[in-house]
Amino acid sequence: MKKIANFLIIEQKNEIFTIYLTAELQDDLGTIGFLKFTNKKQLEKNDVVAKIEASKTVFSIKTPLKCRIIELNQLAEKDPKILNSHESDKNWLFKAKDIDQSEFDELEDF
């Protein structure tokens, strides 16, 4: 199941939630040249999880839901240009758990 919030796609597979940039946000940002993730693992809704510098703007990615980060896309931090890809196995930002299912269900369907 996929939902959308904060210009992010949130995909649920069992208890794991994977967060991606939407194509619209990719276009708005332009070519991404820098990505820095937060060091925090427990995040509240709208906490900044990453900062992106791109050809068109500087942007803070805010988590759409309270969550616990279980994995960051380290490859994207080393090579931020892969976030411009349309391949979901490359352009994800982070994976999370401990998201309230009812809050997730209330988000807009993607």
CSV table of C-alpha atoms in Angstrom, one decimal:
chain,number,residue,atom,x,y,z
A,1,MET,CA,0.0,0.0,0.0
A,2,LYS,CA,1.3,3.5,-0.9
A,3,LYS,CA,0.4,6.8,0.5
A,4,ILE,CA,1.6,10.4,-0.1
A,5,ALA,CA,2.4,13.2,2.3
A,6,ASN,CA,4.9,16.1,2.4
A,7,PHE,CA,5.8,15.4,-1.3
A,8,LEU,CA,6.9,11.9,-0.2
A,9,ILE,CA,5.7,8.5,-1.1
A,10,ILE,CA,5.3,6.2,1.9
A,11,GLU,CA,5.1,2.5,0.9
A,12,GLN,CA,4.1,-0.1,3.5
A,13,LYS,CA,5.2,-3.7,3.2
A,14,ASN,CA,4.2,-5.5,6.4
A,15,GLU,CA,5.8,-3.5,9.3
A,16,ILE,CA,8.4,-1.7,7.2
A,17,PHE,CA,7.7,1.7,5.6
A,18,THR,CA,9.9,2.9,2.8
A,19,ILE,CA,10.0,6.6,2.0
A,20,TYR,CA,10.7,8.0,-1.5
A,21,LEU,CA,10.7,11.4,-3.2
A,22,THR,CA,7.7,12.0,-5.5
A,23,ALA,CA,8.4,12.6,-9.1
A,24,GLU,CA,7.0,16.1,-8.6
A,25,LEU,CA,9.5,16.8,-5.8
A,26,GLN,CA,12.3,15.4,-7.9
A,27,ASP,CA,11.3,17.9,-10.7
A,28,ASP,CA,11.0,20.8,-8.3
A,29,LEU,CA,14.4,20.2,-6.8
A,30,GLY,CA,16.4,19.6,-10.0
A,31,THR,CA,19.6,17.7,-9.9
A,32,ILE,CA,20.4,16.7,-6.4
A,33,GLY,CA,24.0,17.3,-5.4
A,34,PHE,CA,24.1,16.9,-1.6
A,35,LEU,CA,22.2,14.9,1.0
A,36,LYS,CA,22.7,14.8,4.7
A,37,PHE,CA,20.6,12.7,7.1
A,38,THR,CA,19.8,13.4,10.7
A,39,ASN,CA,21.5,11.4,13.4
A,40,LYS,CA,18.3,10.8,15.2
A,41,LYS,CA,16.5,7.5,15.0
A,42,GLN,CA,13.2,8.4,16.8
A,43,LEU,CA,11.4,11.1,14.9
A,44,GLU,CA,8.2,13.0,15.5
A,45,LYS,CA,5.9,14.0,12.7
A,46,ASN,CA,7.4,16.9,10.7
A,47,ASP,CA,10.9,16.4,12.2
A,48,VAL,CA,13.6,17.1,9.6
A,49,VAL,CA,15.1,13.7,8.5
A,50,ALA,CA,17.4,15.0,5.8
A,51,LYS,CA,18.6,18.1,4.1
A,52,ILE,CA,19.0,18.2,0.3
A,53,GLU,CA,20.9,20.7,-1.9
A,54,ALA,CA,19.9,20.6,-5.5
A,55,SER,CA,20.3,22.7,-8.6
A,56,LYS,CA,17.0,24.6,-8.0
A,57,THR,CA,16.8,24.9,-4.2
A,58,VAL,CA,17.9,23.8,-0.8
A,59,PHE,CA,15.2,21.6,0.9
A,60,SER,CA,14.5,20.0,4.2
A,61,ILE,CA,12.8,16.6,4.1
A,62,LYS,CA,10.3,16.3,7.0
A,63,THR,CA,9.0,12.9,8.1
A,64,PRO,CA,5.3,12.7,7.4
A,65,LEU,CA,4.6,10.5,10.5
A,66,LYS,CA,6.1,9.7,13.9
A,67,CYS,CA,8.5,6.8,13.3
A,68,ARG,CA,11.7,5.0,14.2
A,69,ILE,CA,14.3,4.9,11.4
A,70,ILE,CA,15.7,1.5,10.8
A,71,GLU,CA,17.7,2.1,7.7
A,72,LEU,CA,19.1,5.1,5.7
A,73,ASN,CA,20.0,5.0,2.1
A,74,GLN,CA,23.7,5.4,2.6
A,75,LEU,CA,24.4,5.0,-1.1
A,76,ALA,CA,22.3,8.1,-1.7
A,77,GLU,CA,24.3,10.0,0.9
A,78,LYS,CA,27.5,9.1,-0.9
A,79,ASP,CA,26.0,9.7,-4.4
A,80,PRO,CA,23.0,12.0,-4.0
A,81,LYS,CA,22.4,12.0,-7.8
A,82,ILE,CA,20.7,8.5,-7.5
A,83,LEU,CA,17.8,10.3,-5.9
A,84,ASN,CA,17.0,11.7,-9.3
A,85,SER,CA,16.5,8.2,-10.6
A,86,HIS,CA,13.0,6.8,-11.2
A,87,GLU,CA,14.1,3.4,-10.0
A,88,SER,CA,12.6,2.7,-6.6
A,89,ASP,CA,15.4,0.3,-5.6
A,90,LYS,CA,17.8,3.3,-5.8
A,91,ASN,CA,15.8,6.5,-5.0
A,92,TRP,CA,14.4,5.7,-1.5
A,93,LEU,CA,15.4,7.9,1.4
A,94,PHE,CA,14.9,5.8,4.5
A,95,LYS,CA,13.0,2.8,6.0
A,96,ALA,CA,11.0,3.1,9.2
A,97,LYS,CA,9.0,1.1,11.7
A,98,ASP,CA,6.8,1.9,14.7
A,99,ILE,CA,4.3,4.0,12.6
A,100,ASP,CA,0.8,4.3,13.9
A,101,GLN,CA,-1.3,2.3,11.4
A,102,SER,CA,-4.4,4.5,11.8
A,103,GLU,CA,-2.3,7.7,11.0
A,104,PHE,CA,-0.8,6.0,8.0
A,105,ASP,CA,-4.3,4.9,6.8
A,106,GLU,CA,-5.5,8.6,7.0
A,107,LEU,CA,-2.9,9.8,4.5
A,108,GLU,CA,-3.9,10.4,0.9
A,109,ASP,CA,-3.6,7.3,-1.4
A,110,PHE,CA,-0.9,7.4,-4.0
